Amino acid sequence: MDFSTQAIPRIDPRRPWVLGPSGLKRIVLGDDSGSRDAAMLAHGPAHKPLRSNGPFNQRLLVVAHAERGQLDDAAREAIAAAAILAGKDGEVLALLYGMEDAAPEALAELAVDRALTVADPGYAPEQKLALLQQLLQQESPHTVLFADRGEDADLGRRLACRARLSVVTDVVEIAADGVRRRQPGAGFSLRERAQLLLLARGVAEAKLPFVGKGERLQSAALPAVSEQVQDLGSAASPASELALEEADLIVSAGNGVSNVPGFLALAEALGAAVGASRVAVDDGRFTRDKQVGATGKTVQASAYIALGISGAVQHLQGIKSCRHVIAVNLDAAAPMIKRADLSIIDDCQSFISAFEQLVRRERKEKQV
Amino acid sequence: MKIAVLVSPAVHPVSGRPCAGEADLAALALAQRLPGELQVWYAGAADDAALADYLARGAGTIHSLNLSPDSDVLSALGSALQGVDMVLCGARSGGGDGSGLLPYQLAEQLGAALLPDVLDLSKSDRQWRAVQALPKGVRRTLQASLPLVASVNPRAATAPGWSYARLQQGKIRRKAATGAALAPVVLEPSRRARALVAASKVSGHARMQGAIAGGDAKAAGVVVKQGDSVEKAQVVLDYLRQHQLVDF
C-alpha cells in the first residue's frame, strides 16, 4: 500500500463563520472569531433596531384603551400602522388609557416613541374629548389613528365630530393612493387619506422588526369637564346566561370529562359559560349550541378553560381570539397543551371536583 | 314629546337588493313603544320601492328629503329635525357608507346628548335612562335629559312582521333638499385587502432564525405536572387571579 507522506489538508466542519451583509455565511480561513453554531445563536435575546432616532418634525397620534392593563390586537395593529406610516422624521405619539404601569420597554416594544398614559376613568367621553383636544393643539399630529372597535371607535367618532376632522371609518387598507374601506353591496371604496382614521382589524401587521423610543410623558390628569350624560354603572350579566360568543369566561368540556353534573357545578361556581368540543356534543353530553370550533361557535373570551380537550385544529380555530387559555389534560403531548398559556397534566374528574371545592371555599371567604 | 326615527335602505347581503336595515327596524320598533308623537324620516336618493319594507313593517308615513346621490344628508336632516326631542336611528345603516357616524354628527349639530348602541330606553322622572350594549355582555345604564340622540342596537326590539295591508296604507311624503357634496369616492371590485407590513432589512438567515427561536412570539405556556389535584387547582386559581380574570 502506498500512503502519501504529505499532511492531508483537513477542514474543520464547524469552523467559525460570520454573517455577511448579504445574509450569507462568510468563512475567513485562519480566523477564529465568529460564530460556530447556528443553534447557539438562535436562543439569544431578540435584538431589534430602533425605528428612528429623530429629530422628528411631524407626528402621528394613536389613541387606545387597554383592557386589564394590556392592549388587544386591534390596538397593537393601530400602533403598528402608525409606526409604518411615520417614516424617518415622523414620531409615534400614543395616548393610552388604563396603562399607567406599563414599563418603558413594553412601550418601546409596541413601537411607541412617546406615550401619555392616563388612568381609565370609565365612562367620561367629555373629559376624554377635552384631553384629546388639548393634545391636538399641543402636538398637532397630522393623522390620528383609532382602532374601530369598542371604546376607541366611540371616542374616535366623537373626536371627529367635535374637532371637525375629516374621517374615514372601517379602513381595511392604507395605500399610497388613499385609504380603502369595504362598501356595503360593492367591493372597495377608495378615498383620500383623512386626518382621522378608524382602522378595522388586519390593516397592518402587528409584528414589527423595530422598536420605538418608548419615552413616557408625565401622566396628565383628565380635565374637569361636566358630562352631558350620567353613568349609572354597568353590570355584566352572569356568564352562564350569556351567549357563548359574548362570554368573557368559558369552561369547556371534551372527551376527558365524564362527570357532566360535576362539570356543570364547576361552571356555576365559577360563574362561567359552558362550552364543549365536538366529541362531547356528538356523544349527546351537551347540546349543539354549546359546541366551540370550526363547525360550532367562535368565541372571544378573555379566559378559556379547556377540560379534557385534546385540541383538534378545528377546535383551536374556534378559540383563536381567546386571550388566556388554560388546559387540563392527561396527555402532555396533546395539541391543546401547545396552545395553552397554562397547562395542567391531571385527570379531569379529580381536578374538577378539587377546583370546584376550592372556588366555592374562596368565594365564601370573600363574602365573609 | 316629538320622536324622530331615521331609516335608510340596507343592501341585502345575498340578493344585493335594497331592503330594511336591521338596526333601523329595531329603532322603529323601540320608538313605537315610547309615548310621544312619532315621525319617520329618510334623507337620500332612494326610490319608493327601496323604502317599501319600512312601510310594510309599520312605519306609517315616511318623510323623505330628496337629495342627489353624492350629497351629504347631515345638513338637510339637521334642519328638518330642529325642535325634535328624541332622535332614534340604527347604530349603523346597512347601505350607503354604513360608517356609523350619523348619530355622532347629529348629536353635535343639534346639541343633544348622545346615547350610542342602546338596547332599551325608559323614562325616570324628567330624565331618560338607556341601557347600552358593550362588548362581552356588559350592559351600562346611562341617564340623560332631552334632547337626545340614540343609536339603537339591532337586538333592541323587533319590528312587526311584513304586511301588505300596511304597505298599501303607508305613505311617502317627499320634499326636495340640498346638502354639501361628499368627498369623491372611487369604487373598486372586491379583493383581498393588503395589510401594511414594515419593510424589514434583516437577512434571510436572520429571518430563518427568528422562525426557529420565535423572536418576540408568545413564549410557550407553563406546564404543571407536579402535585395532586388540590395543588393544581390552586395553580389555576392563582393564574386566574394574577390576570384579574375572576373577581374573588
Short mmCIF file of N, CA and C in Angstrom, two decimals, chain B residues 34-185:
data_model
loop_
_atom_site.label_atom_id
_atom_site.label_comp_id
_atom_site.label_asym_id
_atom_site.label_seq_id
_atom_site.Cartn_x
_atom_site.Cartn_y
_atom_site.Cartn_z
N LEU B 34 -92.49 53.93 22.84
CA LEU B 34 -92.35 55.11 23.68
C LEU B 34 -93.57 56.03 23.49
N PRO B 35 -93.96 56.74 24.57
CA PRO B 35 -95.07 57.68 24.41
C PRO B 35 -94.58 58.92 23.66
N GLY B 36 -95.37 59.43 22.75
CA GLY B 36 -94.96 60.64 22.05
C GLY B 36 -95.37 60.58 20.60
N GLU B 37 -95.17 61.70 19.94
CA GLU B 37 -95.56 61.82 18.53
C GLU B 37 -94.39 61.33 17.68
N LEU B 38 -94.63 60.28 16.87
CA LEU B 38 -93.56 59.62 16.14
C LEU B 38 -93.54 60.06 14.68
N GLN B 39 -92.38 60.44 14.21
CA GLN B 39 -92.20 60.74 12.78
C GLN B 39 -91.05 59.90 12.26
N VAL B 40 -91.21 59.39 11.03
CA VAL B 40 -90.14 58.59 10.43
C VAL B 40 -89.53 59.42 9.30
N TRP B 41 -88.22 59.56 9.34
CA TRP B 41 -87.52 60.41 8.36
C TRP B 41 -86.55 59.59 7.55
N TYR B 42 -86.41 60.01 6.30
CA TYR B 42 -85.37 59.43 5.46
C TYR B 42 -84.74 60.57 4.67
N ALA B 43 -83.45 60.54 4.46
CA ALA B 43 -82.79 61.53 3.60
C ALA B 43 -81.90 60.78 2.62
N GLY B 44 -82.00 61.09 1.36
CA GLY B 44 -81.17 60.42 0.37
C GLY B 44 -81.87 60.31 -0.95
N ALA B 45 -81.39 59.41 -1.78
CA ALA B 45 -81.86 59.33 -3.16
C ALA B 45 -82.62 58.04 -3.45
N ALA B 46 -83.05 57.31 -2.40
CA ALA B 46 -83.71 56.02 -2.66
C ALA B 46 -85.11 56.24 -3.21
N ASP B 47 -85.58 55.29 -4.05
CA ASP B 47 -86.94 55.40 -4.60
C ASP B 47 -87.94 54.72 -3.66
N ASP B 48 -89.22 54.74 -4.05
CA ASP B 48 -90.28 54.21 -3.18
C ASP B 48 -90.08 52.73 -2.87
N ALA B 49 -89.63 51.97 -3.89
CA ALA B 49 -89.52 50.52 -3.72
C ALA B 49 -88.51 50.19 -2.62
N ALA B 50 -87.44 51.00 -2.51
CA ALA B 50 -86.40 50.73 -1.52
C ALA B 50 -86.91 50.97 -0.11
N LEU B 51 -87.90 51.88 0.03
CA LEU B 51 -88.42 52.20 1.36
C LEU B 51 -89.65 51.38 1.70
N ALA B 52 -90.12 50.57 0.74
CA ALA B 52 -91.38 49.84 0.93
C ALA B 52 -91.35 48.93 2.14
N ASP B 53 -90.18 48.30 2.40
CA ASP B 53 -90.07 47.38 3.53
C ASP B 53 -90.42 48.06 4.85
N TYR B 54 -90.00 49.31 5.01
CA TYR B 54 -90.29 50.02 6.26
C TYR B 54 -91.79 50.26 6.39
N LEU B 55 -92.46 50.61 5.27
CA LEU B 55 -93.91 50.83 5.32
C LEU B 55 -94.60 49.53 5.70
N ALA B 56 -94.16 48.42 5.09
CA ALA B 56 -94.80 47.14 5.35
C ALA B 56 -94.56 46.67 6.78
N ARG B 57 -93.56 47.22 7.43
CA ARG B 57 -93.28 46.79 8.81
C ARG B 57 -93.64 47.86 9.82
N GLY B 58 -94.55 48.75 9.43
CA GLY B 58 -95.18 49.60 10.44
C GLY B 58 -94.68 51.02 10.54
N ALA B 59 -94.02 51.54 9.49
CA ALA B 59 -93.52 52.91 9.59
C ALA B 59 -94.63 53.94 9.40
N GLY B 60 -95.78 53.56 8.81
CA GLY B 60 -96.87 54.52 8.60
C GLY B 60 -96.54 55.51 7.50
N THR B 61 -96.09 56.68 7.88
CA THR B 61 -95.71 57.70 6.90
C THR B 61 -94.22 57.97 6.99
N ILE B 62 -93.55 57.97 5.86
CA ILE B 62 -92.12 58.29 5.86
C ILE B 62 -91.94 59.67 5.23
N HIS B 63 -91.29 60.56 5.94
CA HIS B 63 -90.95 61.88 5.40
C HIS B 63 -89.59 61.75 4.73
N SER B 64 -89.57 61.99 3.43
CA SER B 64 -88.32 61.78 2.71
C SER B 64 -87.75 63.11 2.24
N LEU B 65 -86.49 63.32 2.51
CA LEU B 65 -85.78 64.51 1.99
C LEU B 65 -85.01 64.07 0.76
N ASN B 66 -85.43 64.54 -0.40
CA ASN B 66 -84.80 64.07 -1.64
C ASN B 66 -83.49 64.80 -1.90
N LEU B 67 -82.44 64.04 -1.94
CA LEU B 67 -81.11 64.61 -2.17
C LEU B 67 -80.50 63.91 -3.37
N SER B 68 -79.55 64.55 -3.99
CA SER B 68 -78.83 63.86 -5.07
C SER B 68 -77.90 62.83 -4.43
N PRO B 69 -77.57 61.75 -5.17
CA PRO B 69 -76.83 60.63 -4.55
C PRO B 69 -75.49 61.02 -3.94
N ASP B 70 -74.83 62.06 -4.46
CA ASP B 70 -73.49 62.38 -3.95
C ASP B 70 -73.48 63.57 -3.00
N SER B 71 -74.60 63.77 -2.28
CA SER B 71 -74.57 64.88 -1.32
C SER B 71 -74.81 64.37 0.09
N ASP B 72 -74.31 65.14 1.05
CA ASP B 72 -74.32 64.76 2.45
C ASP B 72 -75.72 64.97 3.03
N VAL B 73 -76.17 64.00 3.85
CA VAL B 73 -77.52 64.11 4.40
C VAL B 73 -77.56 64.96 5.67
N LEU B 74 -76.40 65.28 6.22
CA LEU B 74 -76.35 65.84 7.57
C LEU B 74 -77.08 67.18 7.68
N SER B 75 -76.77 68.13 6.77
CA SER B 75 -77.35 69.47 6.93
C SER B 75 -78.86 69.43 6.72
N ALA B 76 -79.32 68.63 5.74
CA ALA B 76 -80.76 68.54 5.47
C ALA B 76 -81.48 67.94 6.68
N LEU B 77 -80.93 66.84 7.22
CA LEU B 77 -81.55 66.21 8.38
C LEU B 77 -81.49 67.14 9.59
N GLY B 78 -80.35 67.80 9.76
CA GLY B 78 -80.17 68.70 10.91
C GLY B 78 -81.23 69.77 10.94
N SER B 79 -81.52 70.38 9.77
CA SER B 79 -82.52 71.45 9.80
C SER B 79 -83.93 70.87 9.92
N ALA B 80 -84.17 69.68 9.36
CA ALA B 80 -85.51 69.09 9.47
C ALA B 80 -85.81 68.65 10.89
N LEU B 81 -84.78 68.30 11.65
CA LEU B 81 -85.01 67.74 12.98
C LEU B 81 -84.90 68.78 14.10
N GLN B 82 -84.81 70.06 13.72
CA GLN B 82 -84.81 71.10 14.76
C GLN B 82 -86.11 71.03 15.54
N GLY B 83 -86.04 71.06 16.85
CA GLY B 83 -87.25 71.02 17.65
C GLY B 83 -87.73 69.62 17.99
N VAL B 84 -87.06 68.61 17.47
CA VAL B 84 -87.40 67.23 17.84
C VAL B 84 -86.72 66.89 19.16
N ASP B 85 -87.45 66.23 20.07
CA ASP B 85 -86.88 65.96 21.39
C ASP B 85 -85.97 64.75 21.39
N MET B 86 -86.36 63.73 20.62
CA MET B 86 -85.58 62.50 20.67
C MET B 86 -85.40 61.97 19.25
N VAL B 87 -84.16 61.70 18.88
CA VAL B 87 -83.88 61.14 17.56
C VAL B 87 -83.35 59.72 17.76
N LEU B 88 -83.98 58.77 17.11
CA LEU B 88 -83.52 57.38 17.18
C LEU B 88 -83.09 56.94 15.80
N CYS B 89 -81.99 56.23 15.72
CA CYS B 89 -81.59 55.67 14.43
C CYS B 89 -80.83 54.38 14.69
N GLY B 90 -80.65 53.59 13.65
CA GLY B 90 -79.87 52.36 13.79
C GLY B 90 -78.43 52.71 14.05
N ALA B 91 -77.72 51.84 14.79
CA ALA B 91 -76.32 52.12 15.12
C ALA B 91 -75.49 52.27 13.84
N ARG B 92 -75.83 51.53 12.81
CA ARG B 92 -75.13 51.59 11.55
C ARG B 92 -76.13 51.30 10.46
N SER B 93 -76.11 52.03 9.37
CA SER B 93 -77.01 51.68 8.28
C SER B 93 -76.35 50.57 7.47
N GLY B 94 -77.17 49.75 6.86
CA GLY B 94 -76.61 48.65 6.08
C GLY B 94 -76.34 49.04 4.64
N GLY B 95 -76.61 50.29 4.29
CA GLY B 95 -76.34 50.74 2.93
C GLY B 95 -75.52 52.01 2.96
N GLY B 96 -75.42 52.68 1.83
CA GLY B 96 -74.64 53.93 1.79
C GLY B 96 -73.24 53.69 2.27
N ASP B 97 -72.78 54.55 3.17
CA ASP B 97 -71.43 54.38 3.73
C ASP B 97 -71.43 53.37 4.86
N GLY B 98 -72.50 53.36 5.65
CA GLY B 98 -72.54 52.47 6.80
C GLY B 98 -71.40 52.74 7.76
N SER B 99 -71.07 54.02 7.96
CA SER B 99 -69.91 54.34 8.78
C SER B 99 -70.25 54.48 10.25
N GLY B 100 -71.54 54.56 10.57
CA GLY B 100 -71.93 54.74 11.97
C GLY B 100 -71.64 56.12 12.50
N LEU B 101 -71.42 57.09 11.61
CA LEU B 101 -71.06 58.44 12.05
C LEU B 101 -72.27 59.35 12.28
N LEU B 102 -73.39 59.04 11.61
CA LEU B 102 -74.51 59.99 11.60
C LEU B 102 -75.01 60.37 13.00
N PRO B 103 -75.24 59.39 13.93
CA PRO B 103 -75.72 59.81 15.25
C PRO B 103 -74.76 60.77 15.96
N TYR B 104 -73.47 60.56 15.78
CA TYR B 104 -72.47 61.43 16.41
C TYR B 104 -72.56 62.83 15.81
N GLN B 105 -72.65 62.89 14.47
CA GLN B 105 -72.71 64.19 13.80
C GLN B 105 -73.99 64.93 14.17
N LEU B 106 -75.12 64.18 14.22
CA LEU B 106 -76.40 64.81 14.55
C LEU B 106 -76.40 65.33 15.98
N ALA B 107 -75.86 64.54 16.91
CA ALA B 107 -75.83 64.97 18.31
C ALA B 107 -75.03 66.25 18.44
N GLU B 108 -73.92 66.32 17.70
CA GLU B 108 -73.07 67.51 17.73
C GLU B 108 -73.83 68.71 17.16
N GLN B 109 -74.51 68.47 16.03
CA GLN B 109 -75.20 69.57 15.35
C GLN B 109 -76.42 70.05 16.13
N LEU B 110 -77.18 69.12 16.73
CA LEU B 110 -78.39 69.50 17.45
C LEU B 110 -78.09 69.89 18.89
N GLY B 111 -76.86 69.71 19.34
CA GLY B 111 -76.52 69.98 20.73
C GLY B 111 -77.20 69.03 21.69
N ALA B 112 -77.46 67.82 21.23
CA ALA B 112 -78.19 66.84 22.04
C ALA B 112 -77.23 65.88 22.71
N ALA B 113 -77.71 65.23 23.78
CA ALA B 113 -76.93 64.18 24.42
C ALA B 113 -76.92 62.96 23.52
N LEU B 114 -75.80 62.24 23.54
CA LEU B 114 -75.67 61.08 22.65
C LEU B 114 -75.67 59.80 23.47
N LEU B 115 -76.52 58.86 23.08
CA LEU B 115 -76.55 57.55 23.73
C LEU B 115 -76.26 56.51 22.65
N PRO B 116 -75.04 56.01 22.56
CA PRO B 116 -74.72 55.06 21.49
C PRO B 116 -75.11 53.62 21.83
N ASP B 117 -75.49 52.87 20.83
CA ASP B 117 -75.74 51.42 20.92
C ASP B 117 -76.70 51.05 22.05
N VAL B 118 -77.92 51.56 21.94
CA VAL B 118 -78.90 51.44 23.02
C VAL B 118 -79.72 50.16 22.85
N LEU B 119 -79.94 49.46 23.96
CA LEU B 119 -80.80 48.26 23.94
C LEU B 119 -82.19 48.57 24.46
N ASP B 120 -82.31 49.55 25.34
CA ASP B 120 -83.60 49.85 25.92
C ASP B 120 -83.62 51.31 26.37
N LEU B 121 -84.81 51.92 26.30
CA LEU B 121 -84.97 53.30 26.74
C LEU B 121 -86.17 53.36 27.67
N SER B 122 -86.02 54.05 28.79
CA SER B 122 -87.18 54.20 29.67
C SER B 122 -87.11 55.55 30.35
N LYS B 123 -88.29 56.03 30.80
CA LYS B 123 -88.32 57.35 31.41
C LYS B 123 -88.23 57.20 32.91
N SER B 124 -87.43 58.06 33.56
CA SER B 124 -87.42 58.09 35.01
C SER B 124 -87.44 59.56 35.42
N ASP B 125 -88.50 59.95 36.09
CA ASP B 125 -88.76 61.37 36.40
C ASP B 125 -88.72 62.20 35.11
N ARG B 126 -87.80 63.18 35.07
CA ARG B 126 -87.74 64.01 33.86
C ARG B 126 -86.65 63.54 32.91
N GLN B 127 -85.90 62.55 33.35
CA GLN B 127 -84.77 62.12 32.53
C GLN B 127 -85.06 60.80 31.85
N TRP B 128 -84.18 60.44 30.93
CA TRP B 128 -84.34 59.18 30.22
C TRP B 128 -83.17 58.27 30.54
N ARG B 129 -83.49 57.01 30.76
CA ARG B 129 -82.45 56.03 31.04
C ARG B 129 -82.30 55.12 29.84
N ALA B 130 -81.06 54.85 29.50
CA ALA B 130 -80.79 53.96 28.37
C ALA B 130 -79.87 52.84 28.83
N VAL B 131 -80.13 51.64 28.35
CA VAL B 131 -79.22 50.52 28.60
C VAL B 131 -78.36 50.37 27.36
N GLN B 132 -77.05 50.49 27.56
CA GLN B 132 -76.13 50.46 26.44
C GLN B 132 -75.47 49.09 26.36
N ALA B 133 -75.36 48.55 25.16
CA ALA B 133 -74.71 47.25 24.97
C ALA B 133 -73.22 47.46 24.77
N LEU B 134 -72.40 46.82 25.61
CA LEU B 134 -70.95 46.87 25.47
C LEU B 134 -70.46 45.47 25.11
N PRO B 135 -69.24 45.34 24.61
CA PRO B 135 -68.74 44.00 24.28
C PRO B 135 -68.69 43.09 25.50
N LYS B 136 -68.68 41.81 25.26
CA LYS B 136 -68.59 40.77 26.29
C LYS B 136 -69.75 40.82 27.27
N GLY B 137 -70.93 41.17 26.77
CA GLY B 137 -72.13 41.04 27.57
C GLY B 137 -72.30 42.06 28.67
N VAL B 138 -71.49 43.13 28.67
CA VAL B 138 -71.63 44.14 29.71
C VAL B 138 -72.74 45.12 29.30
N ARG B 139 -73.58 45.48 30.24
CA ARG B 139 -74.67 46.43 29.99
C ARG B 139 -74.44 47.66 30.86
N ARG B 140 -74.44 48.83 30.25
CA ARG B 140 -74.20 50.05 31.01
C ARG B 140 -75.47 50.88 30.99
N THR B 141 -75.83 51.42 32.12
CA THR B 141 -77.02 52.27 32.19
C THR B 141 -76.59 53.73 32.16
N LEU B 142 -77.15 54.48 31.24
CA LEU B 142 -76.82 55.89 31.10
C LEU B 142 -78.09 56.71 31.32
N GLN B 143 -77.90 57.92 31.82
CA GLN B 143 -79.06 58.77 32.07
C GLN B 143 -78.80 60.13 31.45
N ALA B 144 -79.77 60.63 30.72
CA ALA B 144 -79.62 61.93 30.07
C ALA B 144 -80.97 62.59 29.98
N SER B 145 -80.93 63.92 29.80
CA SER B 145 -82.20 64.62 29.63
C SER B 145 -82.35 65.02 28.17
N LEU B 146 -83.58 65.36 27.78
CA LEU B 146 -83.86 65.72 26.40
C LEU B 146 -83.20 67.06 26.07
N PRO B 147 -82.88 67.36 24.85
CA PRO B 147 -82.99 66.49 23.67
C PRO B 147 -81.88 65.44 23.64
N LEU B 148 -82.19 64.31 23.04
CA LEU B 148 -81.14 63.29 22.93
C LEU B 148 -81.18 62.57 21.59
N VAL B 149 -80.02 62.07 21.22
CA VAL B 149 -79.88 61.25 20.02
C VAL B 149 -79.43 59.88 20.46
N ALA B 150 -80.15 58.84 20.07
CA ALA B 150 -79.75 57.48 20.47
C ALA B 150 -79.58 56.64 19.22
N SER B 151 -78.46 55.92 19.17
CA SER B 151 -78.32 54.93 18.10
C SER B 151 -78.68 53.58 18.70
N VAL B 152 -79.43 52.79 17.96
CA VAL B 152 -80.10 51.62 18.52
C VAL B 152 -79.42 50.34 18.05
N ASN B 153 -79.17 49.46 19.01
CA ASN B 153 -78.59 48.15 18.72
C ASN B 153 -79.63 47.30 17.97
N PRO B 154 -79.19 46.50 17.00
CA PRO B 154 -80.16 45.68 16.24
C PRO B 154 -80.97 44.74 17.12
N ARG B 155 -80.47 44.40 18.32
CA ARG B 155 -81.20 43.46 19.16
C ARG B 155 -82.15 44.14 20.13
N ALA B 156 -82.31 45.49 20.00
CA ALA B 156 -83.10 46.21 21.00
C ALA B 156 -84.57 45.81 20.97
N ALA B 157 -85.16 45.71 19.80
CA ALA B 157 -86.59 45.42 19.70
C ALA B 157 -86.85 44.81 18.34
N THR B 158 -87.97 44.14 18.21
CA THR B 158 -88.33 43.51 16.94
C THR B 158 -89.53 44.23 16.35
N ALA B 159 -89.40 44.65 15.11
CA ALA B 159 -90.50 45.33 14.44
C ALA B 159 -91.56 44.31 14.06
N PRO B 160 -92.82 44.76 13.90
CA PRO B 160 -93.86 43.82 13.47
C PRO B 160 -93.53 43.22 12.10
N GLY B 161 -94.12 42.11 11.80
CA GLY B 161 -93.82 41.40 10.56
C GLY B 161 -94.28 42.15 9.32
N TRP B 162 -93.85 41.66 8.17
CA TRP B 162 -94.14 42.32 6.89
C TRP B 162 -95.62 42.16 6.57
N SER B 163 -96.29 43.27 6.26
CA SER B 163 -97.72 43.16 5.97
C SER B 163 -98.06 43.97 4.72
N TYR B 164 -98.77 43.33 3.80
CA TYR B 164 -99.15 44.00 2.55
C TYR B 164 -100.13 45.14 2.83
N ALA B 165 -101.04 44.93 3.80
CA ALA B 165 -102.02 45.97 4.12
C ALA B 165 -101.31 47.24 4.58
N ARG B 166 -100.32 47.07 5.46
CA ARG B 166 -99.59 48.25 5.94
C ARG B 166 -98.82 48.93 4.81
N LEU B 167 -98.31 48.13 3.88
CA LEU B 167 -97.59 48.68 2.73
C LEU B 167 -98.53 49.55 1.89
N GLN B 168 -99.79 49.07 1.70
CA GLN B 168 -100.74 49.82 0.88
C GLN B 168 -101.18 51.11 1.58
N GLN B 169 -101.31 51.03 2.92
CA GLN B 169 -101.76 52.21 3.66
C GLN B 169 -100.64 53.23 3.85
N GLY B 170 -99.42 52.79 3.80
CA GLY B 170 -98.30 53.67 4.10
C GLY B 170 -98.11 54.74 3.04
N LYS B 171 -97.54 55.86 3.44
CA LYS B 171 -97.31 56.96 2.51
C LYS B 171 -95.86 57.41 2.61
N ILE B 172 -95.36 57.92 1.49
CA ILE B 172 -94.04 58.55 1.50
C ILE B 172 -94.23 60.00 1.08
N ARG B 173 -93.94 60.93 1.97
CA ARG B 173 -94.07 62.37 1.65
C ARG B 173 -92.69 62.87 1.25
N ARG B 174 -92.59 63.35 0.04
CA ARG B 174 -91.28 63.75 -0.45
C ARG B 174 -91.11 65.26 -0.45
N LYS B 175 -89.89 65.70 -0.18
CA LYS B 175 -89.59 67.12 -0.15
C LYS B 175 -88.16 67.28 -0.69
N ALA B 176 -87.95 68.27 -1.54
CA ALA B 176 -86.61 68.46 -2.08
C ALA B 176 -85.70 69.07 -1.02
N ALA B 177 -84.45 68.71 -1.03
CA ALA B 177 -83.49 69.26 -0.08
C ALA B 177 -82.13 69.33 -0.74
N THR B 178 -81.24 70.10 -0.14
CA THR B 178 -79.88 70.18 -0.67
C THR B 178 -78.89 69.83 0.44
N GLY B 179 -77.75 69.36 0.03
CA GLY B 179 -76.72 69.03 1.00
C GLY B 179 -75.35 69.31 0.42
N ALA B 180 -74.36 69.37 1.31
CA ALA B 180 -72.98 69.60 0.85
C ALA B 180 -72.52 68.38 0.05
N ALA B 181 -71.61 68.61 -0.89
CA ALA B 181 -71.11 67.50 -1.71
C ALA B 181 -70.20 66.62 -0.87
N LEU B 182 -70.31 65.31 -1.07
CA LEU B 182 -69.44 64.37 -0.35
C LEU B 182 -68.08 64.30 -1.04
N ALA B 183 -67.09 63.88 -0.27
CA ALA B 183 -65.75 63.70 -0.84
C ALA B 183 -65.82 62.63 -1.94
N PRO B 184 -65.06 62.82 -3.02
CA PRO B 184 -65.14 61.85 -4.12
C PRO B 184 -64.67 60.46 -3.69
N VAL B 185 -65.37 59.47 -4.19
CA VAL B 185 -65.08 58.08 -3.83
C VAL B 185 -64.95 57.28 -5.12
#
